[in-house]
Amino acid sequence: DGTPDGTRTRWQTRHDEKKAARHARGDLTLAERVRGEAVYGRNPVLAMLAARRREEISGVWIQEGSDASRDVALLKAVEARGITPEYASKHDLNMLVGGDGRRPHNGVVADASPLTPTPIDSLPMPAEWASVGGMGGSGSSTDDNNQSRRPTTDPPVWLALDEIVDPQNLGAVLRSAHFLGVAGVVVCAKNSAPLSPVVSKASSGALERMDVRSVGVMPRFLRRCVEEGWDVFGADNAPGAEDVTTISVAKPSVVVVGNEGAGLRTNVRRACNRVVRIEGGGGGGGCVGEGGMGEGSDGDTVDSLNVSVATGILLHSMLTSSRARR
């Protein structure tokens, strides 16, 4: 900022002086008071208060005269955490979450420490499944001799997201995953959307409750999952991909979904031991990600699914199949 030679302009200098004077008086804006990040929206704030996964919640602001100010469940949740809410104008809350009014805060914003995914290198086979015969790498989990030893619980299904960079998409995917009962989510440590308040809002608070892990090298992680005995399903419209409606989840599985534009990276797809597709209504395989297929033969340019929609379809089909086996 400032002039080309790096000096401050007269206006910037006056602004700095006024800001310093306000700080000396303790007269700070809400944005200047935030110690962590501004989590906004009724559902994200309620989920955050209940989940207790964030290390610190420094404060909660509620819009004066709004529905939130009369929301008994919200007020009780804030009180249960030993927090005294402060009341502020809609304008102040708008400025706190971005200033352009495009982020609907529903009359409540909380100052909380950021969420970060837990780093992992592998996903060990759950103990109740590790003892089942045929759980190793390429073994079959459906052998008749093993049926009596199968756990009574559904096999866990994890979701791996390969470089999902749009926070709205990430939030929508987390919302579907939480609703459908996914055991946990794995994201790339790099080239992925951070677990921001935008993601929490888009997930309707699911981010606050989901078990989210991160990996440094996705292909290596997936190969280790296969070695541990997991079925790893890559979502891709590749030749030979299985129709997801024909899949029966018989053992712990990982569903891998690719980037919004390009779909699965080649090395990620190769690390999967199975590949699945969504069959479109026109008989063609639907792809995950806008860049994975291109124009249809009839000139139709809408022949792919948004990553959050595709992920919801995949998870619903596969989780339903796993529960049907019980």
Tab-separated table of N, CA, C and O in Angstrom, residues 267-319:
chain	number	residue	atom	x	y	z
A	267	ASN	N	-2.575	-40.193	-11.285
A	267	ASN	CA	-1.902	-40.999	-10.266
A	267	ASN	C	-2.827	-41.362	-9.112
A	267	ASN	O	-2.649	-42.402	-8.468
A	268	VAL	N	-3.842	-40.527	-8.872
A	268	VAL	CA	-4.831	-40.845	-7.841
A	268	VAL	C	-5.733	-41.980	-8.325
A	268	VAL	O	-6.027	-42.921	-7.581
A	269	ARG	N	-6.166	-41.902	-9.572
A	269	ARG	CA	-7.027	-42.955	-10.123
A	269	ARG	C	-6.303	-44.298	-10.127
A	269	ARG	O	-6.902	-45.337	-9.827
A	270	ARG	N	-5.017	-44.300	-10.449
A	270	ARG	CA	-4.252	-45.546	-10.477
A	270	ARG	C	-4.097	-46.159	-9.094
A	270	ARG	O	-3.889	-47.373	-8.966
A	271	ALA	N	-4.165	-45.331	-8.059
A	271	ALA	CA	-4.031	-45.843	-6.696
A	271	ALA	C	-5.308	-46.522	-6.199
A	271	ALA	O	-5.276	-47.216	-5.172
A	272	CYS	N	-6.411	-46.345	-6.919
A	272	CYS	CA	-7.685	-46.965	-6.532
A	272	CYS	C	-7.738	-48.394	-7.072
A	272	CYS	O	-7.282	-48.661	-8.183
A	273	ASN	N	-8.299	-49.313	-6.300
A	273	ASN	CA	-8.412	-50.684	-6.801
A	273	ASN	C	-9.731	-50.937	-7.524
A	273	ASN	O	-9.919	-51.974	-8.143
A	274	ARG	N	-10.652	-49.946	-7.472
A	274	ARG	CA	-11.898	-50.034	-8.233
A	274	ARG	C	-12.278	-48.630	-8.704
A	274	ARG	O	-11.946	-47.643	-8.053
A	275	VAL	N	-12.973	-48.566	-9.839
A	275	VAL	CA	-13.418	-47.281	-10.385
A	275	VAL	C	-14.918	-47.362	-10.622
A	275	VAL	O	-15.418	-48.350	-11.167
A	276	VAL	N	-15.646	-46.334	-10.208
A	276	VAL	CA	-17.099	-46.318	-10.349
A	276	VAL	C	-17.545	-45.077	-11.103
A	276	VAL	O	-16.855	-44.054	-11.116
A	277	ARG	N	-18.712	-45.173	-11.718
A	277	ARG	CA	-19.282	-44.044	-12.445
A	277	ARG	C	-20.763	-43.928	-12.094
A	277	ARG	O	-21.379	-44.868	-11.587
A	278	ILE	N	-21.309	-42.765	-12.400
A	278	ILE	CA	-22.747	-42.531	-12.270
A	278	ILE	C	-23.345	-42.600	-13.662
A	278	ILE	O	-22.909	-41.872	-14.567
A	279	GLU	N	-24.333	-43.452	-13.836
A	279	GLU	CA	-24.970	-43.598	-15.140
A	279	GLU	C	-25.964	-42.459	-15.331
A	279	GLU	O	-26.877	-42.266	-14.530
A	280	GLY	N	-25.782	-41.682	-16.405
A	280	GLY	CA	-26.699	-40.580	-16.693
A	280	GLY	C	-28.009	-41.062	-17.271
A	280	GLY	O	-28.133	-42.191	-17.762
A	281	GLY	N	-28.997	-40.204	-17.241
A	281	GLY	CA	-30.322	-40.567	-17.747
A	281	GLY	C	-30.341	-40.847	-19.230
A	281	GLY	O	-31.201	-41.580	-19.725
A	282	GLY	N	-29.360	-40.288	-19.970
A	282	GLY	CA	-29.320	-40.524	-21.406
A	282	GLY	C	-28.558	-41.775	-21.784
A	282	GLY	O	-28.341	-42.045	-22.961
A	283	GLY	N	-28.120	-42.540	-20.742
A	283	GLY	CA	-27.406	-43.771	-21.015
A	283	GLY	C	-25.908	-43.624	-20.991
A	283	GLY	O	-25.182	-44.602	-21.016
A	284	GLY	N	-25.420	-42.387	-20.956
A	284	GLY	CA	-23.975	-42.163	-20.889
A	284	GLY	C	-23.525	-42.049	-19.458
A	284	GLY	O	-24.283	-41.680	-18.576
A	285	GLY	N	-22.289	-42.407	-19.216
A	285	GLY	CA	-21.764	-42.308	-17.867
A	285	GLY	C	-21.563	-40.860	-17.477
A	285	GLY	O	-20.998	-40.081	-18.229
A	286	GLY	N	-22.038	-40.479	-16.305
A	286	GLY	CA	-21.848	-39.119	-15.831
A	286	GLY	C	-20.504	-38.988	-15.162
A	286	GLY	O	-20.016	-39.910	-14.517
A	287	CYS	N	-19.874	-37.829	-15.336
A	287	CYS	CA	-18.556	-37.645	-14.737
A	287	CYS	C	-18.660	-36.751	-13.522
A	287	CYS	O	-19.613	-36.018	-13.333
A	288	VAL	N	-17.661	-36.825	-12.668
A	288	VAL	CA	-17.565	-35.983	-11.491
A	288	VAL	C	-16.599	-34.865	-11.813
A	288	VAL	O	-15.413	-35.087	-11.966
A	289	GLY	N	-17.101	-33.671	-11.918
A	289	GLY	CA	-16.263	-32.544	-12.307
A	289	GLY	C	-16.591	-32.094	-13.710
A	289	GLY	O	-16.867	-32.890	-14.594
A	290	GLU	N	-16.584	-30.777	-13.901
A	290	GLU	CA	-17.045	-30.228	-15.164
A	290	GLU	C	-16.100	-30.502	-16.326
A	290	GLU	O	-16.494	-30.433	-17.478
A	291	GLY	N	-14.831	-30.831	-16.041
A	291	GLY	CA	-13.874	-30.968	-17.120
A	291	GLY	C	-13.568	-32.399	-17.514
A	291	GLY	O	-12.677	-32.644	-18.302
A	292	GLY	N	-14.293	-33.366	-16.967
A	292	GLY	CA	-13.917	-34.742	-17.162
A	292	GLY	C	-14.450	-35.390	-18.415
A	292	GLY	O	-14.055	-36.485	-18.774
A	293	MET	N	-15.382	-34.760	-19.129
A	293	MET	CA	-15.973	-35.445	-20.265
A	293	MET	C	-16.016	-34.598	-21.519
A	293	MET	O	-15.783	-35.080	-22.627
A	294	GLY	N	-16.304	-33.317	-21.408
A	294	GLY	CA	-16.424	-32.487	-22.611
A	294	GLY	C	-17.829	-32.557	-23.162
A	294	GLY	O	-18.745	-33.078	-22.538
A	295	GLU	N	-18.016	-32.028	-24.348
A	295	GLU	CA	-19.347	-31.989	-24.934
A	295	GLU	C	-19.816	-33.375	-25.337
A	295	GLU	O	-19.050	-34.222	-25.785
A	296	GLY	N	-21.123	-33.602	-25.195
A	296	GLY	CA	-21.713	-34.849	-25.636
A	296	GLY	C	-21.808	-34.879	-27.148
A	296	GLY	O	-21.659	-33.869	-27.837
A	297	SER	N	-22.109	-36.062	-27.670
A	297	SER	CA	-22.154	-36.228	-29.121
A	297	SER	C	-23.300	-35.452	-29.747
A	297	SER	O	-23.276	-35.140	-30.923
A	298	ASP	N	-24.298	-35.111	-28.921
A	298	ASP	CA	-25.430	-34.365	-29.474
A	298	ASP	C	-25.289	-32.871	-29.221
A	298	ASP	O	-26.243	-32.117	-29.379
A	299	GLY	N	-24.100	-32.449	-28.813
A	299	GLY	CA	-23.856	-31.030	-28.568
A	299	GLY	C	-24.273	-30.569	-27.192
A	299	GLY	O	-24.198	-29.385	-26.886
A	300	ASP	N	-24.733	-31.483	-26.338
A	300	ASP	CA	-25.146	-31.122	-24.988
A	300	ASP	C	-23.918	-30.808	-24.149
A	300	ASP	O	-23.049	-31.657	-23.959
A	301	THR	N	-23.835	-29.585	-23.634
A	301	THR	CA	-22.674	-29.194	-22.830
A	301	THR	C	-22.917	-29.432	-21.343
A	301	THR	O	-22.018	-29.238	-20.544
A	302	VAL	N	-24.133	-29.808	-20.962
A	302	VAL	CA	-24.431	-30.070	-19.558
A	302	VAL	C	-24.494	-31.585	-19.377
A	302	VAL	O	-25.547	-32.167	-19.164
A	303	ASP	N	-23.353	-32.241	-19.514
A	303	ASP	CA	-23.326	-33.699	-19.440
A	303	ASP	C	-22.458	-34.168	-18.276
A	303	ASP	O	-21.975	-35.283	-18.265
A	304	SER	N	-22.254	-33.279	-17.303
A	304	SER	CA	-21.492	-33.657	-16.116
A	304	SER	C	-22.200	-33.106	-14.893
A	304	SER	O	-23.097	-32.268	-14.998
A	305	LEU	N	-21.795	-33.587	-13.726
A	305	LEU	CA	-22.427	-33.195	-12.480
A	305	LEU	C	-21.488	-32.343	-11.638
A	305	LEU	O	-20.283	-32.591	-11.598
A	306	ASN	N	-22.061	-31.364	-10.959
A	306	ASN	CA	-21.305	-30.630	-9.956
A	306	ASN	C	-20.745	-31.622	-8.941
A	306	ASN	O	-21.393	-32.618	-8.612
A	307	VAL	N	-19.544	-31.368	-8.434
A	307	VAL	CA	-18.880	-32.340	-7.568
A	307	VAL	C	-19.690	-32.643	-6.320
A	307	VAL	O	-19.726	-33.796	-5.860
A	308	SER	N	-20.385	-31.660	-5.757
A	308	SER	CA	-21.162	-31.930	-4.548
A	308	SER	C	-22.387	-32.786	-4.851
A	308	SER	O	-22.754	-33.666	-4.061
A	309	VAL	N	-23.018	-32.548	-6.004
A	309	VAL	CA	-24.172	-33.363	-6.404
A	309	VAL	C	-23.732	-34.797	-6.679
A	309	VAL	O	-24.350	-35.765	-6.216
A	310	ALA	N	-22.655	-34.940	-7.460
A	310	ALA	CA	-22.150	-36.268	-7.795
A	310	ALA	C	-21.746	-37.032	-6.537
A	310	ALA	O	-22.030	-38.232	-6.407
A	311	THR	N	-21.097	-36.358	-5.603
A	311	THR	CA	-20.671	-37.023	-4.379
A	311	THR	C	-21.871	-37.508	-3.576
A	311	THR	O	-21.858	-38.619	-3.029
A	312	GLY	N	-22.925	-36.694	-3.518
A	312	GLY	CA	-24.128	-37.103	-2.806
A	312	GLY	C	-24.750	-38.353	-3.410
A	312	GLY	O	-25.174	-39.267	-2.693
A	313	ILE	N	-24.794	-38.414	-4.745
A	313	ILE	CA	-25.357	-39.584	-5.423
A	313	ILE	C	-24.514	-40.821	-5.139
A	313	ILE	O	-25.029	-41.905	-4.817
A	314	LEU	N	-23.198	-40.691	-5.269
A	314	LEU	CA	-22.294	-41.818	-5.023
A	314	LEU	C	-22.430	-42.335	-3.593
A	314	LEU	O	-22.576	-43.550	-3.364
A	315	LEU	N	-22.390	-41.431	-2.635
A	315	LEU	CA	-22.437	-41.851	-1.237
A	315	LEU	C	-23.776	-42.483	-0.892
A	315	LEU	O	-23.837	-43.487	-0.172
A	316	HIS	N	-24.857	-41.905	-1.393
A	316	HIS	CA	-26.180	-42.462	-1.093
A	316	HIS	C	-26.287	-43.881	-1.625
A	316	HIS	O	-26.760	-44.798	-0.937
A	317	SER	N	-25.842	-44.083	-2.852
A	317	SER	CA	-25.925	-45.415	-3.450
A	317	SER	C	-25.079	-46.422	-2.687
A	317	SER	O	-25.535	-47.535	-2.375
A	318	MET	N	-23.856	-46.039	-2.341
A	318	MET	CA	-22.944	-46.989	-1.724
A	318	MET	C	-23.283	-47.240	-0.259
A	318	MET	O	-23.208	-48.379	0.218
A	319	LEU	N	-23.668	-46.216	0.468
A	319	LEU	CA	-24.024	-46.410	1.868
A	319	LEU	C	-25.333	-47.174	2.003
A	319	LEU	O	-25.512	-47.972	2.927
